[in-house]
Short mmCIF file of C-alpha atoms in Angstrom, two decimals:
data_model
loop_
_atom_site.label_atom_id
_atom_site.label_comp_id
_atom_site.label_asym_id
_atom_site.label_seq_id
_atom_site.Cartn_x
_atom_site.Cartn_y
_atom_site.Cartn_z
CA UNK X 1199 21.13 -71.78 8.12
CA UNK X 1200 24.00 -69.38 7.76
CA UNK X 1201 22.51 -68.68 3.63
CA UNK X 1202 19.37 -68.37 4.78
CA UNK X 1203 20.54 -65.72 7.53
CA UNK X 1204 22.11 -63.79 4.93
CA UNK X 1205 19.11 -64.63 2.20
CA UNK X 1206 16.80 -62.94 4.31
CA UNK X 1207 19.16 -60.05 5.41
CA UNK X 1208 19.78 -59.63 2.18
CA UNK X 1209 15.56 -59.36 1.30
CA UNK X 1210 15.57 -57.11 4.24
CA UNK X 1211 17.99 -54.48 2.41
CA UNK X 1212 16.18 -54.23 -0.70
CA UNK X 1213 12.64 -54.08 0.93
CA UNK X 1214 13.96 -51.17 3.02
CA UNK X 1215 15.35 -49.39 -0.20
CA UNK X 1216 12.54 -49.91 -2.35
CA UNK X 1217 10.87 -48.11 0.41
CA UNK X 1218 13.06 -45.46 0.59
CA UNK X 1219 12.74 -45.23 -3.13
CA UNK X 1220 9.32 -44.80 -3.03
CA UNK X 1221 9.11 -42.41 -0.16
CA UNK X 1222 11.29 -40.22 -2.28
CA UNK X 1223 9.30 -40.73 -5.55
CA UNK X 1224 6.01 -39.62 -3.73
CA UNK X 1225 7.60 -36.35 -2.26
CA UNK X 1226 8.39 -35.68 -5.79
CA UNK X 1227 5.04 -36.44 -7.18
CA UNK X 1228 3.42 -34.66 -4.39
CA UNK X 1229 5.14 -31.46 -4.98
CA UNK X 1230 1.88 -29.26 -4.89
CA UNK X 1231 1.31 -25.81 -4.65
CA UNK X 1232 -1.89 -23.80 -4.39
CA UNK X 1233 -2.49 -20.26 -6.30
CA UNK X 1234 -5.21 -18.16 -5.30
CA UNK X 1235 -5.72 -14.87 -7.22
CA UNK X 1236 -8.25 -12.21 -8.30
CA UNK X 1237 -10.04 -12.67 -11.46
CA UNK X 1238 -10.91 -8.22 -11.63
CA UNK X 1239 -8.46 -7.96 -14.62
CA UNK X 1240 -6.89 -9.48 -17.47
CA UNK X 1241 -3.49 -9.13 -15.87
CA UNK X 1242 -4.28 -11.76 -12.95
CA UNK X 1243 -5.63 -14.34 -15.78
CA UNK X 1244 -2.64 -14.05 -17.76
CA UNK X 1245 -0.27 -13.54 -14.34
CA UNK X 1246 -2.16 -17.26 -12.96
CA UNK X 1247 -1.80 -19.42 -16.22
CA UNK X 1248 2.00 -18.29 -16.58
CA UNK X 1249 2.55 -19.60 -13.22
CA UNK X 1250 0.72 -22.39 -13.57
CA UNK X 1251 2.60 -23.47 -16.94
CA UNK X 1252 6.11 -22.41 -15.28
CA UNK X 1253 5.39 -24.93 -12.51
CA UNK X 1254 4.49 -27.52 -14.17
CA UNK X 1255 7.49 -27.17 -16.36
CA UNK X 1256 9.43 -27.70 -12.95
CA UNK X 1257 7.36 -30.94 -11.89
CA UNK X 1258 4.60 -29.31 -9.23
CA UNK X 1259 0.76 -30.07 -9.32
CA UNK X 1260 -0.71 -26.93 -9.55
CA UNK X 1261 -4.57 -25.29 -8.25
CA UNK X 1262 -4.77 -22.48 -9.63
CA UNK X 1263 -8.24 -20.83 -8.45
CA UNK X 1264 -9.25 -17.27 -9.78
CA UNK X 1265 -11.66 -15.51 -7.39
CA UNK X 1266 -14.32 -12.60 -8.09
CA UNK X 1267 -15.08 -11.21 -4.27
CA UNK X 1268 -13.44 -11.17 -0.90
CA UNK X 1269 -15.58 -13.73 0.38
CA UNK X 1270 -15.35 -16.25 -2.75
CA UNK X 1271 -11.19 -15.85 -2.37
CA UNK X 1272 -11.68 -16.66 1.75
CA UNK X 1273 -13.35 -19.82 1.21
CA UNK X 1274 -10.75 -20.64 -1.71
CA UNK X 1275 -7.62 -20.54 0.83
CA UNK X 1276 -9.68 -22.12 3.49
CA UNK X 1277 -10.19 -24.86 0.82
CA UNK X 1278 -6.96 -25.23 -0.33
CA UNK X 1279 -5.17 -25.35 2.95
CA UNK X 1280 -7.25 -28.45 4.22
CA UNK X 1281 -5.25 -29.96 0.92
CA UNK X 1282 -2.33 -29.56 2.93
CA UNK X 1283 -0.31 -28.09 -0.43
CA UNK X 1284 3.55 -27.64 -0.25
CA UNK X 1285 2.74 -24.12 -0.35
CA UNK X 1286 0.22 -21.40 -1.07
CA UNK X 1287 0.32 -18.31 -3.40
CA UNK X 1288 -1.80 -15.57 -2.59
CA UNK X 1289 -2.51 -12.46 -5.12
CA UNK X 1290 -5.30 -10.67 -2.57
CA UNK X 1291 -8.17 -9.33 -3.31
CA UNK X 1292 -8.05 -7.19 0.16
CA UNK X 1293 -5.02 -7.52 1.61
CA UNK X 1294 -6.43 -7.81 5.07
CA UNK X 1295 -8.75 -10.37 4.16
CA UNK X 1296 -6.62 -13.36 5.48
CA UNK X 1297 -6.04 -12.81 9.42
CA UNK X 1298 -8.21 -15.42 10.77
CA UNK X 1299 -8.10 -17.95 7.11
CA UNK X 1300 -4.15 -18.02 7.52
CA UNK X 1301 -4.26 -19.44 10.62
CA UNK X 1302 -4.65 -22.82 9.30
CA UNK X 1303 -1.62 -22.36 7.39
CA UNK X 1304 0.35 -21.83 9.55
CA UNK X 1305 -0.12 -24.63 12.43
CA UNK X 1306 -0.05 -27.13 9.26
CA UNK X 1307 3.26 -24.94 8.13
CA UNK X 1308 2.17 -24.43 4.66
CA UNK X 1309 4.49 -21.56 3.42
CA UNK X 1310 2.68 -18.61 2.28
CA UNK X 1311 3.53 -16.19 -0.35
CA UNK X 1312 2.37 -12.90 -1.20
CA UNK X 1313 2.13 -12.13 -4.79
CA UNK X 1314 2.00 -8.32 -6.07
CA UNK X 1315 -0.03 -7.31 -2.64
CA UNK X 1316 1.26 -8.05 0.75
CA UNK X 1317 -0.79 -9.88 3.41
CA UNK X 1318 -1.75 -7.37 6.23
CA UNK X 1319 -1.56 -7.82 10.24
CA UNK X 1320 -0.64 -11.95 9.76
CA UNK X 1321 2.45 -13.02 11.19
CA UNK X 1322 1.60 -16.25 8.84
CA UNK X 1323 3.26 -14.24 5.60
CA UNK X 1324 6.21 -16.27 4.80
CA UNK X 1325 7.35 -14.01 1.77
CA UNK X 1326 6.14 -11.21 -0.64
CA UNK X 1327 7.06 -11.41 -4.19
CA UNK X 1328 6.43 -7.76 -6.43
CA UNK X 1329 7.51 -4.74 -8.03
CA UNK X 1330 9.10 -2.19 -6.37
CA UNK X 1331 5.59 -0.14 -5.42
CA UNK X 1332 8.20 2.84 -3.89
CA UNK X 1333 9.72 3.25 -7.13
CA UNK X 1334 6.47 3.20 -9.08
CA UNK X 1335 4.89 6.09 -7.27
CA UNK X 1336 8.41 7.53 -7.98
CA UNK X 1337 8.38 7.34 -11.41
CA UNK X 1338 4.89 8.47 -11.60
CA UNK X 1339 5.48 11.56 -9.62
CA UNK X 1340 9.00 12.44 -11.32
CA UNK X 1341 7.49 12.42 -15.28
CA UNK X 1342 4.68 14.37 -14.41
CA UNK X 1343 7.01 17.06 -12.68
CA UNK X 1344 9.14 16.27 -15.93
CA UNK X 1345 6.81 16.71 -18.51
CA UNK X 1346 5.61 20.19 -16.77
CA UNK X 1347 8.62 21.51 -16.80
CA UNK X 1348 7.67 22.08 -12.79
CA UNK X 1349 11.13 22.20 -11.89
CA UNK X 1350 11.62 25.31 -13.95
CA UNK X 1351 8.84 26.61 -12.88
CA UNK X 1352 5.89 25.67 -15.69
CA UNK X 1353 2.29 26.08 -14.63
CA UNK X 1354 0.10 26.64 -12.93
CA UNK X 1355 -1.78 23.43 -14.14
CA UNK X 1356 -5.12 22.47 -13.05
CA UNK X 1357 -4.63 18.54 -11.92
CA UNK X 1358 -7.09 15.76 -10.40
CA UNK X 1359 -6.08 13.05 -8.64
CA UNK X 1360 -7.32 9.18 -8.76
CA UNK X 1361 -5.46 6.23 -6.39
CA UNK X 1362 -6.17 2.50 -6.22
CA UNK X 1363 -8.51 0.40 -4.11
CA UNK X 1364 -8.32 1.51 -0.53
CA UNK X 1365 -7.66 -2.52 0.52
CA UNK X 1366 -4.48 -2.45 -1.12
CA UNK X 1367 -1.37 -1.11 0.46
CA UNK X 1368 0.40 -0.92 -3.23
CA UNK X 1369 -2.35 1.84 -3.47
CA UNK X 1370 -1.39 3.80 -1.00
CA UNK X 1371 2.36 3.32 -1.21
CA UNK X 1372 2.03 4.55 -4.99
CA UNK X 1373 -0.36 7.57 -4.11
CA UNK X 1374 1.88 8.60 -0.97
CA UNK X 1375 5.15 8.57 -3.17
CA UNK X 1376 3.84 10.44 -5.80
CA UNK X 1377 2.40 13.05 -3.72
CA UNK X 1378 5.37 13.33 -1.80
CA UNK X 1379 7.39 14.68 -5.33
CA UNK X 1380 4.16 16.84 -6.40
CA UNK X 1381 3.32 18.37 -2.98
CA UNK X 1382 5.68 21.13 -3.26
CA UNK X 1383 4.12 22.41 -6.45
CA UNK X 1384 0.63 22.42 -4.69
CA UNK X 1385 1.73 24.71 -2.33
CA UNK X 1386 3.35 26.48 -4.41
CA UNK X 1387 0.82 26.85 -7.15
CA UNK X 1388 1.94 25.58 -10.16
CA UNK X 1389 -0.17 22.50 -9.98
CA UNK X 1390 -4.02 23.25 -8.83
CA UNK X 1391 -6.49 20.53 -7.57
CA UNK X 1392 -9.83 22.33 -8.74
CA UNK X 1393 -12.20 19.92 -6.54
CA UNK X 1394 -10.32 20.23 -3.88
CA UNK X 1395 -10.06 16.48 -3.67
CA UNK X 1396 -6.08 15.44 -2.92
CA UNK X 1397 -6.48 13.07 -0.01
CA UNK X 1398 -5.71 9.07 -0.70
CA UNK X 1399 -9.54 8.08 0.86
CA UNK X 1400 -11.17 11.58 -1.28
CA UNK X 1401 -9.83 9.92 -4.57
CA UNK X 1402 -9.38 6.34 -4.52
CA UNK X 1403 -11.09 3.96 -6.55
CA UNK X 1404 -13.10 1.27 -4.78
CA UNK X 1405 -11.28 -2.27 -5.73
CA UNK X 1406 -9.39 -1.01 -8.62
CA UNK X 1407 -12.59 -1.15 -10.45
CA UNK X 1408 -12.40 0.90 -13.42
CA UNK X 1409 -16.40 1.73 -13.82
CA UNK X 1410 -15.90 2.94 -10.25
CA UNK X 1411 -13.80 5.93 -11.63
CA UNK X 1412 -16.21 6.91 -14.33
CA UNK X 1413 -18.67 8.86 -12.13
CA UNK X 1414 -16.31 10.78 -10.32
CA UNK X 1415 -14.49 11.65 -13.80
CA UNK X 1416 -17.82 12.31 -15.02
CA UNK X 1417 -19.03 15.05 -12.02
CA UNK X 1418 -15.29 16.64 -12.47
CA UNK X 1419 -15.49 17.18 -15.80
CA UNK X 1420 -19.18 18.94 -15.63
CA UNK X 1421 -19.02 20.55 -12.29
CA UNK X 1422 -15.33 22.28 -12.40
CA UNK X 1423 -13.97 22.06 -16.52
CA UNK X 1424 -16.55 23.33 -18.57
CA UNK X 1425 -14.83 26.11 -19.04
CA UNK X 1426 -11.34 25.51 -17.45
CA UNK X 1427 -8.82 22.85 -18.80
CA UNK X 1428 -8.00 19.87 -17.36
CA UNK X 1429 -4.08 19.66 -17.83
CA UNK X 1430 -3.23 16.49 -15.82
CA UNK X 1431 -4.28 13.72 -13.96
CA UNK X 1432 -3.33 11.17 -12.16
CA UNK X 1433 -4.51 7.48 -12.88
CA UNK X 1434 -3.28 4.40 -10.83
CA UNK X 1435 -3.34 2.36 -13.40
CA UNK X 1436 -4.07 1.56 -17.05
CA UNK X 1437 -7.78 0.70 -16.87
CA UNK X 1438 -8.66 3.81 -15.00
CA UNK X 1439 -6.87 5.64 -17.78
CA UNK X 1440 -8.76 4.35 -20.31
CA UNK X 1441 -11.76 5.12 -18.40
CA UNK X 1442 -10.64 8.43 -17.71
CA UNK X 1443 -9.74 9.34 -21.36
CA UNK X 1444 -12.71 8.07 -22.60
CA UNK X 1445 -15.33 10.11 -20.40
CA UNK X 1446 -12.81 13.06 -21.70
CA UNK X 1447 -13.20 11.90 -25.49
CA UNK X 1448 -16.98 11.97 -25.04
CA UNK X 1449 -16.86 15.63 -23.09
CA UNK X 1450 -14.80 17.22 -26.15
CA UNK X 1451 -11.88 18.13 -24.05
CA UNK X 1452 -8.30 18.00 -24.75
CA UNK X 1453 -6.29 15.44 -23.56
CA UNK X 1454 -4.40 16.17 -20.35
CA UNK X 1455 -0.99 14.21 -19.35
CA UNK X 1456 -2.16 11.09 -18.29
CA UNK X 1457 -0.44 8.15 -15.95
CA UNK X 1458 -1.11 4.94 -16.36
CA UNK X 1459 0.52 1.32 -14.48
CA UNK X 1460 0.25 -2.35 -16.02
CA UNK X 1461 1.43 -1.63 -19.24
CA UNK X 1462 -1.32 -3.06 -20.97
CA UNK X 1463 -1.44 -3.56 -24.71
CA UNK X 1464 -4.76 -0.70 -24.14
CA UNK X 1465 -2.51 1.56 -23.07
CA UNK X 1466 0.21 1.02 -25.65
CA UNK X 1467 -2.12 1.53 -28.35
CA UNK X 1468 -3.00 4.69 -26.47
CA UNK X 1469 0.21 5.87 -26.19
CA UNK X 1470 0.66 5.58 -29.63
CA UNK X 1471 -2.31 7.53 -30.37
CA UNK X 1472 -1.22 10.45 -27.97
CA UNK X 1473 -4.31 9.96 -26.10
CA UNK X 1474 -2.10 8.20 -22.80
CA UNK X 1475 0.82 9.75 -21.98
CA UNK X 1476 2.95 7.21 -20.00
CA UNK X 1477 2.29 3.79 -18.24
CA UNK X 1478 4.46 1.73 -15.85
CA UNK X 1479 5.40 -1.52 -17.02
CA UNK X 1480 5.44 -4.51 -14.67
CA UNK X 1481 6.57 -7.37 -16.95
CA UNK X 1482 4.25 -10.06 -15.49
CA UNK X 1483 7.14 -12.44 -16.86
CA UNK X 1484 9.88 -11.37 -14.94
CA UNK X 1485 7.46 -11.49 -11.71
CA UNK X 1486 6.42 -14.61 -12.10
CA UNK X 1487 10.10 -15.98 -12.95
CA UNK X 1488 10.96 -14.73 -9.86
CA UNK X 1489 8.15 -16.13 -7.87
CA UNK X 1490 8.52 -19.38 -8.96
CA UNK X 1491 12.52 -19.38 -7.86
CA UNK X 1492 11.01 -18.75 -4.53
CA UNK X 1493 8.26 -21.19 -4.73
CA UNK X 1494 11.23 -23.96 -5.69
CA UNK X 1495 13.40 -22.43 -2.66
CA UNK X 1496 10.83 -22.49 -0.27
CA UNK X 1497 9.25 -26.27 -1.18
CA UNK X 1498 13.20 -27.26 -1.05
CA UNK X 1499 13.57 -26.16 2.48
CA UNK X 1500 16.29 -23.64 1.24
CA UNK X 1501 16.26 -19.76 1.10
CA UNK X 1502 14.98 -17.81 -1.46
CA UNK X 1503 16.33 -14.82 -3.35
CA UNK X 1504 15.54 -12.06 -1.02
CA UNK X 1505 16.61 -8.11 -1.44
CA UNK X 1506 14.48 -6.39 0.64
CA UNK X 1507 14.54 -6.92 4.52
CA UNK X 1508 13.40 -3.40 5.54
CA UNK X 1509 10.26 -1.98 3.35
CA UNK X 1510 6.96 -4.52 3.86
CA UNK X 1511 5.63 -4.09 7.67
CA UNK X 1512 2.50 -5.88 7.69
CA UNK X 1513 1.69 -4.54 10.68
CA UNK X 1514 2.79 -7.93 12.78
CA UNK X 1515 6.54 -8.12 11.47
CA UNK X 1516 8.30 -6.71 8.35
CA UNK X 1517 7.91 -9.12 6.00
CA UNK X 1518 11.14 -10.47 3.40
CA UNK X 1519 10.53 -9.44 -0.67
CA UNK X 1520 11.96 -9.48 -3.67
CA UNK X 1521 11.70 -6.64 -5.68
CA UNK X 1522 11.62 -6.50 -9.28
CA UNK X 1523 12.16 -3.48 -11.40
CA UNK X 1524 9.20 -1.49 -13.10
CA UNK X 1525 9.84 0.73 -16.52
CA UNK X 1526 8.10 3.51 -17.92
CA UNK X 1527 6.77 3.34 -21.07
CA UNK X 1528 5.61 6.60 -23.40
CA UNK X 1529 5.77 7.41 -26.89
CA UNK X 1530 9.87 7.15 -26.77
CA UNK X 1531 9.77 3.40 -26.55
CA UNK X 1532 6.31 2.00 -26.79
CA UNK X 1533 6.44 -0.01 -30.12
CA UNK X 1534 9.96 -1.54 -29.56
CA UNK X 1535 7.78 -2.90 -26.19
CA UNK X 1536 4.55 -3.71 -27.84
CA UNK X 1537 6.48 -5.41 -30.18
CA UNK X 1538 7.69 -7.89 -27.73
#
């Protein structure tokens, strides 16, 4: 009887760890983790299957869902969250979009991160992963006033102004920071807005949407440079560049100094060609490195690489990011980039 005490005791103990085994096995089987992003450019293809293939790499199950409208993304996260994921990435179409859909999230605690636009007015924001949007409207802002010479006093130089899409707070962190280096040379001046048009809502560019620029660039061009030159403007990002340069290739005009962001393999070439002056390079590689390290931290339960604390109110609390560094790219060091 005594054995058989110690038989079954002994039956008992390896039941109870070959189901402790297995409820460790499934947790890391079921490591899942939900990406929803835009599908308006090239960059968010390439930015989603990079993510994809870096987490699979480290063992996750990955939905990765590409969206064309507001409403299609919506139904996406509400879709994904009833799949109870280990946590959910979020590149936004509008960044205030997600109020109500978040919800969800976070009475099931799903971790949500913000990828490249922060979530607006949602307390359910667990992180933002990006570039450093501040420094991009700085850079911007700084090589136009460079290549000028506005400092010393170059110009005047007629300039027109183009920002992102009015849903995205990058947008207007990148048009306020550039202004705020260029204002001083509107008053004074050396730069001159022909049209007028120098507030963030007078120039933006519906949804980043590219063929959204081309009428406006097309009215400037005939109603206020037939005669005068256009020495400048300013493009949010590569796409509207291109756009840009090519309504000015078809008018006969000169091309002006240019801005560009992305740094697509477009702009390189047109950078090359002296057609784009400059773009701002946010290696998609490094971004998504970085946002996987959080994704790992957060689905670990430990904390993530944070370093900024202070920048990214939402509008409900400030929200924690990590910042990665943007470079500007121009004829001085385009093909050792493209060439990467």
């Amino acid at each position: 009887m005594k054995y058989a005490k110690i038989f079954c005791l002994t039956l008992l103990l390896i039941f109870s760890a070959v189901l402790s085994g297995c409820g460790s096995g499934a947790t890391q089987e079921t490591k899942t983790v939900a990406v929803c992003f835009p599908n308006t450019t090239s960059s968010w293809q390439r930015n989603g299957d990079s993510l994809k293939k870096l987490l699979e790499d480290e063992g996750f199950t990955v939905d990765v869902q590409f969206s064309a409208t507001v409403e299609e993304q919506q139904q996406q996260v509400k879709s994904v969250i009833t799949k109870n994921p280990n946590c959910i990435v979020i590149g936004a179409i509008d960044s205030e979009a997600f109020v109500d859909v978040l919800q969800d999230a976070q009475k099931k605690n799903i971790p949500v991160i913000a990828f490249d636009r922060i979530l607006l007015n949602t307390d359910a924001v667990s992180y933002y992963a990006s570039f450093d949007n501040g420094a991009i409207g700085d850079g911007m802002g700084e090589y136009i006033e460079a290549a000028l010479n506005l400092k010393n006093g170059g110009g005047p130089y007629n300039i027109e102004l183009f920002a992102g899409g009015p849903s995205d707070k990058n947008a207007h962190i990148f048009f306020a920071n550039t202004m705020k280096i260029l204002e001083p040379y509107f008053r004074n001046g050396q730069l001159v807005c022909r049209s007028g048009q120098n507030t963030f809502e007078q120039v933006a560019v519906a949804d980043w949407n590219s063929a959204n620029a081309r009428p406006r660039i097309q009215e400037l061009l005939n109603r206020y440079y037939t005669s005068e030159t256009l020495n400048v403007v300013l493009s949010p990002n590569d796409d509207i560049a291109g756009v840009i340069l090519d309504e000015i290739e078809k008018a006969g005009k000169s091309y002006p100094v240019i801005s560009g962001l992305d740094g697509d393999p477009a702009a390189f070439q047109r950078i090359k060609e002296g057609k784009q002056t400059f773009t701002i390079a946010k290696d998609p590689d490094v971004l998504t490195a970085k946002c996987v390290r959080m994704i790992k931290a957060v689905v670990e339960g430990t904390q993530p690489d944070i370093n900024d604390v202070t920048n990214y109110d939402n509008g409900v609390k400030i929200v924690p990011a990590y910042l990665c560094t943007p470079m500007i790219i121009d004829q001085t060091n385009v093909n050792s980039l493209a060439a990467k």
